[in-house]
Short mmCIF file of C-alpha atoms and ligand atoms in Angstrom, two decimals:
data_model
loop_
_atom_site.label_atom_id
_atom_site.label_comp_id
_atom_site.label_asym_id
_atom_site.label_seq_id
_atom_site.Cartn_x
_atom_site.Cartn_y
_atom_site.Cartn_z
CA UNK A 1 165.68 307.60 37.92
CA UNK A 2 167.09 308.02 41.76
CA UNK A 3 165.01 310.76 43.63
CA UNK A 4 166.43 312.80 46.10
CA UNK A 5 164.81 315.15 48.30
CA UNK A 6 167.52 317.75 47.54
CA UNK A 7 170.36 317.34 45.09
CA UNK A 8 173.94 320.03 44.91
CA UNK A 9 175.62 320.42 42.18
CA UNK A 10 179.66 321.58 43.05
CA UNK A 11 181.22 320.86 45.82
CA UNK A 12 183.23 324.07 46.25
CA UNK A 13 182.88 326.22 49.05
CA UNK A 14 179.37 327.15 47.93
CA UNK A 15 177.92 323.47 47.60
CA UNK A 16 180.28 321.78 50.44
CA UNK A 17 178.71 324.37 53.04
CA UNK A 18 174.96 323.75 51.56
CA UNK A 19 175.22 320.44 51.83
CA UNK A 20 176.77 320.66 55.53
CA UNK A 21 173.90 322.93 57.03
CA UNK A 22 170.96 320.86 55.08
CA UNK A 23 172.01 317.33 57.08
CA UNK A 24 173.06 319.38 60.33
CA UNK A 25 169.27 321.00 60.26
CA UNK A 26 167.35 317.73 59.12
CA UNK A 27 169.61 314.55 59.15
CA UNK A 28 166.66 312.56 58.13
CA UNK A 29 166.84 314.62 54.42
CA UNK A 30 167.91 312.54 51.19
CA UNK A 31 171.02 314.89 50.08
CA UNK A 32 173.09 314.20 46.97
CA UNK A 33 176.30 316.27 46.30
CA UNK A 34 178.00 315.81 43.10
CA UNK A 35 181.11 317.04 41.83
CA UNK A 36 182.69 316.52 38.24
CA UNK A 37 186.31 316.35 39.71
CA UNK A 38 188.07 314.23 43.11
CA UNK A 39 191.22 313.37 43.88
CA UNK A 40 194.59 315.44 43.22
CA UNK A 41 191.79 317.49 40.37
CA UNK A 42 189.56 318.58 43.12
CA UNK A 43 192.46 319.79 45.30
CA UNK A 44 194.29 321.46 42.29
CA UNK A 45 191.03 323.54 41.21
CA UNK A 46 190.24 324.31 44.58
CA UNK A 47 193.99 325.79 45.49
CA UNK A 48 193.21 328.33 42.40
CA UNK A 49 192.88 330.63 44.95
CA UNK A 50 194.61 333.64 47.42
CA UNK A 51 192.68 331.26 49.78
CA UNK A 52 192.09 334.31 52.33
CA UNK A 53 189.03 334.35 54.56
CA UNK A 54 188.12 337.01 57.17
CA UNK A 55 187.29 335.98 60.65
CA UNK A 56 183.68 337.59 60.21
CA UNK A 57 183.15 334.22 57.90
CA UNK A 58 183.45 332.07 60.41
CA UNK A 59 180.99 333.64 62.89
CA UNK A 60 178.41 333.84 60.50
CA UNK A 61 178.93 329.87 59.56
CA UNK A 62 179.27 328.29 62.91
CA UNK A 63 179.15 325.41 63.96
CA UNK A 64 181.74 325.33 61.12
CA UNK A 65 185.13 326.92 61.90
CA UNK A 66 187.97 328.01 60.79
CA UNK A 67 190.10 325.29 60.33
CA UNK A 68 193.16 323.80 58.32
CA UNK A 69 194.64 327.28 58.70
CA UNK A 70 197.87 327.49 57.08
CA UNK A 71 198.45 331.53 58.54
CA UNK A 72 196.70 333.50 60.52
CA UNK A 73 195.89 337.43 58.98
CA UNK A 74 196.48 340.40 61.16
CA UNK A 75 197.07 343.39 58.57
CA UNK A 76 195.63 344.42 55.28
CA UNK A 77 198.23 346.75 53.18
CA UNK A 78 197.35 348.41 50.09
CA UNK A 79 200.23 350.34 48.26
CA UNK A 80 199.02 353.03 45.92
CA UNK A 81 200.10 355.02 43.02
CA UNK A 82 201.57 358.25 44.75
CA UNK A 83 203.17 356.37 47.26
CA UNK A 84 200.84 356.29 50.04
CA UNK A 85 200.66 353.01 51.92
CA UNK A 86 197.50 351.88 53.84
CA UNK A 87 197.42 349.67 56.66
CA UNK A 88 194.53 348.19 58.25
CA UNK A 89 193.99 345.55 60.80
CA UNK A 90 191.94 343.02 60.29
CA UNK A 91 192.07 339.44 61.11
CA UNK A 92 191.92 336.38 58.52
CA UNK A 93 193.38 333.34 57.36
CA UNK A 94 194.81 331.80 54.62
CA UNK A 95 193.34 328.85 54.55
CA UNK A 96 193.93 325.13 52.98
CA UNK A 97 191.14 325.33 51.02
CA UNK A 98 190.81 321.88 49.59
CA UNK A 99 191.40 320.30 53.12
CA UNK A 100 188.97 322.79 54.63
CA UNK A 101 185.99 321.18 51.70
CA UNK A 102 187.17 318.01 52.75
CA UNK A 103 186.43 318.39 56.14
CA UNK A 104 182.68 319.60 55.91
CA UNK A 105 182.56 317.23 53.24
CA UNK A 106 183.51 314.65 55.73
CA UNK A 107 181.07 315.92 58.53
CA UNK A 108 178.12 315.55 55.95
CA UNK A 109 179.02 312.37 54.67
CA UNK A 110 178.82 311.35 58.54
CA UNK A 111 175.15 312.29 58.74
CA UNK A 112 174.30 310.13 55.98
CA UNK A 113 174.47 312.89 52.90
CA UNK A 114 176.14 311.07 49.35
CA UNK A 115 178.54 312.71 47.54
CA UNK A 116 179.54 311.28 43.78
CA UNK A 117 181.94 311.94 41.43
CA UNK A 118 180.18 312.88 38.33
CA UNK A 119 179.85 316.13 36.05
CA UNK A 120 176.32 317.46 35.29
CA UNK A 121 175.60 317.22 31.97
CA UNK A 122 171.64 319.80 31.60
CA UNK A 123 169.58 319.99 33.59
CA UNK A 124 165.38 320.30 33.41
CA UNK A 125 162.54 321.02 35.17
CA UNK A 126 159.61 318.93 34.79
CA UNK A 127 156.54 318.21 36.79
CA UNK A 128 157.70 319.92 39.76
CA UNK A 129 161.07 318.59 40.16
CA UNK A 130 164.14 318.74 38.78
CA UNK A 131 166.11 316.05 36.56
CA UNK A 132 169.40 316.09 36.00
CA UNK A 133 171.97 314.23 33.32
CA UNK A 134 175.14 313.33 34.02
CA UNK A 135 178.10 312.40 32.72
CA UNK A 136 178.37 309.00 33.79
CA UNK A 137 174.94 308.48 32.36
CA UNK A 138 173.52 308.65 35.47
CA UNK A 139 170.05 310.26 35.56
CA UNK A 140 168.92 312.07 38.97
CA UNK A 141 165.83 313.81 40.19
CA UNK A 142 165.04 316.16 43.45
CA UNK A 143 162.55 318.66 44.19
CA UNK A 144 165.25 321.21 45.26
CA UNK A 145 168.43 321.97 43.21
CA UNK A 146 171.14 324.24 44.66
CA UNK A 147 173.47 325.16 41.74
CA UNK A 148 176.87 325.65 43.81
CA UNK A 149 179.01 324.95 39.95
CA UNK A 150 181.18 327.91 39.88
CA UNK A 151 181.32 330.49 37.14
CA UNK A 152 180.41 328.20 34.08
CA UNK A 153 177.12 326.90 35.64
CA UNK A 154 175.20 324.27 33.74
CA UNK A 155 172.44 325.06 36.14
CA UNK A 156 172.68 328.50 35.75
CA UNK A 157 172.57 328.31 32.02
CA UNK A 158 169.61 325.50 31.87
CA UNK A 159 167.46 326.69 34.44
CA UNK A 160 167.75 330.55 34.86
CA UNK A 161 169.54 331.11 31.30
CA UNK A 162 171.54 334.17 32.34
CA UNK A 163 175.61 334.93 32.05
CA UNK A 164 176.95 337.32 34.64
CA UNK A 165 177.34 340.65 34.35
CA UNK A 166 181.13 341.22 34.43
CA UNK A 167 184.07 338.44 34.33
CA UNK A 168 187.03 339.28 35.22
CA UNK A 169 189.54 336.56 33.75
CA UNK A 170 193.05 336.65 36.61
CA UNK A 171 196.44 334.95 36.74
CA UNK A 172 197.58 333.76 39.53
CA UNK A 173 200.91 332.74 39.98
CA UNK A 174 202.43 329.93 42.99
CA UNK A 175 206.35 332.13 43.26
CA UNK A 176 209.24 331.12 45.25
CA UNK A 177 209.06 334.08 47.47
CA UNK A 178 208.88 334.80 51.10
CA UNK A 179 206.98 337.43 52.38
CA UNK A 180 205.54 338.27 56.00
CA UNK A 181 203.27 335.47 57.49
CA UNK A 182 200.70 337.87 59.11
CA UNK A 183 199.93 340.08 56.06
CA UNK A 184 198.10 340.08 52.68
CA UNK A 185 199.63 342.90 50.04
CA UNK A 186 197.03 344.59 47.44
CA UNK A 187 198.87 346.99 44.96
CA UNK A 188 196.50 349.83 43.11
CA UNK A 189 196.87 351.00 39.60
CA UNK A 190 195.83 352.09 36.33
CA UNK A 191 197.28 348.99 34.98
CA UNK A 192 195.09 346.75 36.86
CA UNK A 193 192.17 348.05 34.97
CA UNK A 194 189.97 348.25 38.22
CA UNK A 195 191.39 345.61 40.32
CA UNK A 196 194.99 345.29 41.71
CA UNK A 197 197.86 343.05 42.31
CA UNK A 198 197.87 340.72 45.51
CA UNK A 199 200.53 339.32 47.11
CA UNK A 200 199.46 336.44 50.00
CA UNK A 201 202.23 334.01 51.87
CA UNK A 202 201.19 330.80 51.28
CA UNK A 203 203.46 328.03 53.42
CA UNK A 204 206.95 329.12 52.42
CA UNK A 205 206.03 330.58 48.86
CA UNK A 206 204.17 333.15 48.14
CA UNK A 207 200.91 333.61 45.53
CA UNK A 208 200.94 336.63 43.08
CA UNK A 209 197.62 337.18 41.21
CA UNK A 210 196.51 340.53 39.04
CA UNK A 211 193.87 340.65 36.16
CA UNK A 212 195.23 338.63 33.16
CA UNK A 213 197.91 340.04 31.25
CA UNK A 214 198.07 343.80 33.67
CA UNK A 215 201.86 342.53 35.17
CA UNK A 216 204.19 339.89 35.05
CA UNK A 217 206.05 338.06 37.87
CA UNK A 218 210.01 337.50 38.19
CA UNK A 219 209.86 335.12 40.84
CA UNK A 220 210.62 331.23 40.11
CA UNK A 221 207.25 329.97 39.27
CA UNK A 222 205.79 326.59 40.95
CA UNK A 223 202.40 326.96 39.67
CA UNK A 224 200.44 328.78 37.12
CA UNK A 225 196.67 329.20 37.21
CA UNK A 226 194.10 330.99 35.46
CA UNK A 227 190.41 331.83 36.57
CA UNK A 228 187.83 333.23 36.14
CA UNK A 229 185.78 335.36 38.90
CA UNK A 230 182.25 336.20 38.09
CA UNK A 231 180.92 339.12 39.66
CA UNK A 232 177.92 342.26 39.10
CA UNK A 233 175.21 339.29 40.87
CA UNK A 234 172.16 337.94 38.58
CA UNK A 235 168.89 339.48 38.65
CA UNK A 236 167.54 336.15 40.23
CA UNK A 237 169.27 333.41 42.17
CA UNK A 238 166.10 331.65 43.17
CA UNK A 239 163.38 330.10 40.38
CA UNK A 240 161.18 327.97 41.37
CA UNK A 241 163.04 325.57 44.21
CA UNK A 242 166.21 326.00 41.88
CA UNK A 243 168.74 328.78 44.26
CA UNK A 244 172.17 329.41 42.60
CA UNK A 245 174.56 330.19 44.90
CA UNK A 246 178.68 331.63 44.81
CA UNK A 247 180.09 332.06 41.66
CA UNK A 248 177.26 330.51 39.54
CA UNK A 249 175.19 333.77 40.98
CA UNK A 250 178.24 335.82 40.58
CA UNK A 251 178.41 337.02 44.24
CA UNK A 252 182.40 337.66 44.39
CA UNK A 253 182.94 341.33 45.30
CA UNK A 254 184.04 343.30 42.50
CA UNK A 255 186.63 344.95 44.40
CA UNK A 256 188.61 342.71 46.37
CA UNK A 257 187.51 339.71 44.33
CA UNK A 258 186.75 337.93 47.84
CA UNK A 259 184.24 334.91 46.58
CA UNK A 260 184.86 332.22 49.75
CA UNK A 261 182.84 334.14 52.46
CA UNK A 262 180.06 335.07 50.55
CA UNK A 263 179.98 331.76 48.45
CA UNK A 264 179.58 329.67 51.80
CA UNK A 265 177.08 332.17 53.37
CA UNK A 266 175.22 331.77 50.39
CA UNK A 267 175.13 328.09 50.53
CA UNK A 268 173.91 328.18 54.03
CA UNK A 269 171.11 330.53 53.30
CA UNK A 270 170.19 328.14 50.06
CA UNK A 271 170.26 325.02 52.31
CA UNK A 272 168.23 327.18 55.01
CA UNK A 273 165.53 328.16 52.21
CA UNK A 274 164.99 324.73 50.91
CA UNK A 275 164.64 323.26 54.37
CA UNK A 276 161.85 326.86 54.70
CA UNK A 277 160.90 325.67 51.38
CA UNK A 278 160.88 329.06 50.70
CA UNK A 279 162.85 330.68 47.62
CA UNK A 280 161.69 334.18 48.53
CA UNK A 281 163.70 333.81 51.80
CA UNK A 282 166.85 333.61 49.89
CA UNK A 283 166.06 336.56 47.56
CA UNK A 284 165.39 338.94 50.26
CA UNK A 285 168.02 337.87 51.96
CA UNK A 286 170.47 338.34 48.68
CA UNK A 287 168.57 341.95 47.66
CA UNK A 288 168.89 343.10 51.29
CA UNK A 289 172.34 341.95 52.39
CA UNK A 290 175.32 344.47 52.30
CA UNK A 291 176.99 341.86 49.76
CA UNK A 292 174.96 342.37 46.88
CA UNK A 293 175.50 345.90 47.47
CA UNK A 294 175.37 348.36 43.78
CA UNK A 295 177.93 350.27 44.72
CA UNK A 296 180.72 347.79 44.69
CA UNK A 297 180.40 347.63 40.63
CA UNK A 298 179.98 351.18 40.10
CA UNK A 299 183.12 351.77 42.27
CA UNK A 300 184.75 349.13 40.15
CA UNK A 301 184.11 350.86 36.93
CA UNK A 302 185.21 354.27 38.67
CA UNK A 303 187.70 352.87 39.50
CA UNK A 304 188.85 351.23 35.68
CA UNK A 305 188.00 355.19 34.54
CA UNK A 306 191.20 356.17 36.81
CA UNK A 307 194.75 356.89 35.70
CA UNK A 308 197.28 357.13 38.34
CA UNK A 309 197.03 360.91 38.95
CA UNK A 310 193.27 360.02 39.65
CA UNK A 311 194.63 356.78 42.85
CA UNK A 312 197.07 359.06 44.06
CA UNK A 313 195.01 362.21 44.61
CA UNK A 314 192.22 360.20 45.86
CA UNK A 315 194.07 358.28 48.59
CA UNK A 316 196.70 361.32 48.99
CA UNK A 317 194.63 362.19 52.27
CA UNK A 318 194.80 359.04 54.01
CA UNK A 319 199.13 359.75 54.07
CA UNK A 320 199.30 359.32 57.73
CA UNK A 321 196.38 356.91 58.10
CA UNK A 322 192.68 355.73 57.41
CA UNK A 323 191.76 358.01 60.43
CA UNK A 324 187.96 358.99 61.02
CA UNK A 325 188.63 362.53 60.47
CA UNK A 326 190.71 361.88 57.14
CA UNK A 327 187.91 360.16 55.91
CA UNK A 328 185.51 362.63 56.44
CA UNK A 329 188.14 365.21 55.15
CA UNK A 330 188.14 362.77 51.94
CA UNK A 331 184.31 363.08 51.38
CA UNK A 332 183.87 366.73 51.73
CA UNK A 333 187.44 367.96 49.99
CA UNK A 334 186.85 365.33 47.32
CA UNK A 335 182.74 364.87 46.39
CA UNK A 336 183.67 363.05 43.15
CA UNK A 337 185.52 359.96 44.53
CA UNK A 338 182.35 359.70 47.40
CA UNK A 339 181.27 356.38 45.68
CA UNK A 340 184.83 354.98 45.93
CA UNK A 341 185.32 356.13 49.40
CA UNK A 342 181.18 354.05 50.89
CA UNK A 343 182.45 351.63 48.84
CA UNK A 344 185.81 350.86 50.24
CA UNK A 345 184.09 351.12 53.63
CA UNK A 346 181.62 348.67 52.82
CA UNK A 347 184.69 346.33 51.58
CA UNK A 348 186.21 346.42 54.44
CA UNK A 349 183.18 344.69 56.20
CA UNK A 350 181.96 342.17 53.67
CA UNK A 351 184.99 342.11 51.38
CA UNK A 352 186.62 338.59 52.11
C1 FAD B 1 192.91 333.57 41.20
C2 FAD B 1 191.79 333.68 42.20
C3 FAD B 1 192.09 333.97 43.54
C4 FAD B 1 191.05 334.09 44.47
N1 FAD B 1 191.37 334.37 45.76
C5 FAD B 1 190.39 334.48 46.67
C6 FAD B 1 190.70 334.73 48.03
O1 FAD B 1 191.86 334.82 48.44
N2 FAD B 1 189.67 334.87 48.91
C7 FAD B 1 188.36 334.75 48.51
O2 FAD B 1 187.47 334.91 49.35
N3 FAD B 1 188.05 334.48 47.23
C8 FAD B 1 189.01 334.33 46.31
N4 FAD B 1 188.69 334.04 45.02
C9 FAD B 1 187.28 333.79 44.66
C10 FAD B 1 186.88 332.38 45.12
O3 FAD B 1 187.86 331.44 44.72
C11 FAD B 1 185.52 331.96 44.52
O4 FAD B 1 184.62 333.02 44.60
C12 FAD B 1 184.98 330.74 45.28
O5 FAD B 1 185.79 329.64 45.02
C13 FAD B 1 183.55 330.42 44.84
O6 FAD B 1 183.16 329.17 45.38
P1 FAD B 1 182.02 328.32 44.66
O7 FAD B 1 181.76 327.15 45.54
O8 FAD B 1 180.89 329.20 44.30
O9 FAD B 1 182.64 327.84 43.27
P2 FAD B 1 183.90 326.94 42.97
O10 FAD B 1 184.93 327.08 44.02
O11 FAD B 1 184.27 327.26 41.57
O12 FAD B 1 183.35 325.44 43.04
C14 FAD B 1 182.53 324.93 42.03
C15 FAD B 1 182.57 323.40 42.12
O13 FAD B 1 181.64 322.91 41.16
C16 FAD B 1 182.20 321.83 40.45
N5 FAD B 1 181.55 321.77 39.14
C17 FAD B 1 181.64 322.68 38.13
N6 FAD B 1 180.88 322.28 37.09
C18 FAD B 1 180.31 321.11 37.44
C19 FAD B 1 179.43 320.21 36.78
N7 FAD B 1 178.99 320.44 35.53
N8 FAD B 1 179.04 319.09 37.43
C20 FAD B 1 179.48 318.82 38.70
N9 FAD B 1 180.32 319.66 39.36
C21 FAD B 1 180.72 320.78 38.75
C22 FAD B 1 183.70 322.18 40.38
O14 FAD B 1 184.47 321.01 40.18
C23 FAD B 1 183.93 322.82 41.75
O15 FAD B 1 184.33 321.88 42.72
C24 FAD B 1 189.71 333.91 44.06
C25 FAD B 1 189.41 333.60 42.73
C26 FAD B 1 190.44 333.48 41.82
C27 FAD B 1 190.10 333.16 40.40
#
């Protein structure tokens, strides 16, 4: 059996960034990477995606940056029932996700890390360390594991045993549209069932996504996907030297379904707690950042409780703007939307 000092499982945003900060921090570290798919696979999974990323990401990750950037984001508009329009500015990307992996995944393999094609098959703990199956028949050891394998974890379901608390299952559609470069489009509604129709340019076409089966598209389609985002977070992400990390821990926020920032944070904190050897350290800092925070669910099933009448009247006050004192008009003239209102401020830090 191969040993490994540390061993990641996915190599999605999650794993790719884990992977990154553990060779950047101790080169010297024996670092496998594995990832069941390569090639055109890896690149079709990984454009599954609005592929949006605020600025605020990049910050937090650096040295990484933001790179392959296919637009740059200025404005945020969300249309809702009613007919009020909100615009905010806020500054993104769209990103080429599956060239941006590549590229980390390129500065890691420079500082020695391996990265292999293969699919975990279960994975164990046993006398201290972890061994892992694959499908190639390969058999693996490490005493950390970082389980960066997206919403259907094998680590996940072999070493914590837990599901996540809410999935919600989208479309997401590839149209022959154009819309504006600079801006991303959410559209509100009961029939979004708590989440909401986005519309992001991507190159000269467009991507349309909604919760499965809420709306249809009339656009040419180019490509179809479906996906799943996990979100609600697990009760742990960290058991023994095992940390879980993006959508195996179901971090994506409930409301914006933003899963890219969070996902690579996470993997940087995971990489930083092995190297601390210190799984506490990455608990804390899940419990205590504004990511994990409750009321992002509970504003997510408010919002699923809401017919139309209920969207419109609670964003009729923000008609001529999200102004300070229209917001604090909002909380007093309507107490029972409160949650939705902290919430939607919080998303509009640590959203995307
Ligand atoms: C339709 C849609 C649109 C989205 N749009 C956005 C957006 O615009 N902005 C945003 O911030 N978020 C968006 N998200 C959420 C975001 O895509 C995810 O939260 C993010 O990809 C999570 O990254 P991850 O690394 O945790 O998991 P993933 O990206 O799922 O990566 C997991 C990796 O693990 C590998 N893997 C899985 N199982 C195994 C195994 N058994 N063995 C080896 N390897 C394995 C996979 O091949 C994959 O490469 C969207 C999600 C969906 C579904």
């Amino acid at each position: 059996m191969e040993a490994y000092d540390a061993i990641i499982v996915g190599g999605g945003c999650a794993g790719t960034t884990a992977a990154f900060f553990l060779k950047e921090y101790r080169p010297e570290m024996n670092v496998l990477l594995i990832d069941r798919l390569d090639g055109k696979n890896f690149d079709l999974y990984h454009r599954m995606c609005g592929e949006a990323v605020s600025e605020s990401a990049f910050r937090e990750l650096r040295p990484l940056r933001a790179e392959q950037v296919v637009h740059d984001i200025n404005y945020v508009e969300e249309r809702w029932p009613g007919g009020v329009v909100l615009g905010i500015r806020h500054r993104g990307y769209i990103v080429d996700r599956p060239r941006l992996l590549r590229s980390i995944q390129a500065r890691y393999l420079a500082r020695g890390g391996i990265m292999e094609n293969d699919a975990l098959l279960s994975a164990r703990r046993e006398n201290g360390r972890y061994e892992l199956e694959c499908s190639s028949g390969r058999k693996v050891a490490a005493r950390s594991l970082i389980g960066a394998d997206g919403f259907n974890s094998r680590v996940r379901r072999d070493i914590f045993g837990t599901t996540p608390p809410e999935v919600i299952w989208t479309e997401q559609y590839l149209v022959d549209k154009q819309v504006p470069e600079h801006k991303i489009v959410f559209i509100q509604g009961e029939r979004y069932n708590g989440g909401y129709r986005w519309e992001f340019p991507a190159g000269k076409h467009a991507r349309i996504g909604f919760p499965r089966g809420t709306d249809v598209v009339r656009e040419d389609i180019i490509e179809r996907h479906r996906r799943a985002i996990p979100t609600g977070s697990l009760e742990r992400i960290a058991y023994g030297r095992c940390y879980l990390a993006g959508d195996a821990a179901a971090m994506p926020n409930p409301l914006t379904f933003g899963g890219i920032r969070v996902a690579m944070l996470a993997g940087r904190q995971a990489a930083e707690a092995v190297l601390w050897d210190d799984p506490e350290r990455y608990e804390r800092w899940w419990r205590s950042s504004m990511f994990s925070h409750p009321s992002f669910m509970r504003a997510f099933d408010h919002f699923a409780g809401l017919d139309d009448a209920g969207y419109a009247e609670s964003s009729r006050v923000f008609g001529s703007g999200l102004l300070p004192f229209a917001f604090l008009k909002a909380m007093f003239r309507y107490p029972q939307y409160r949650d939705l209102y902290m919430a939607y401020v919080r998303s509009a830090i640590v959203g995307w």
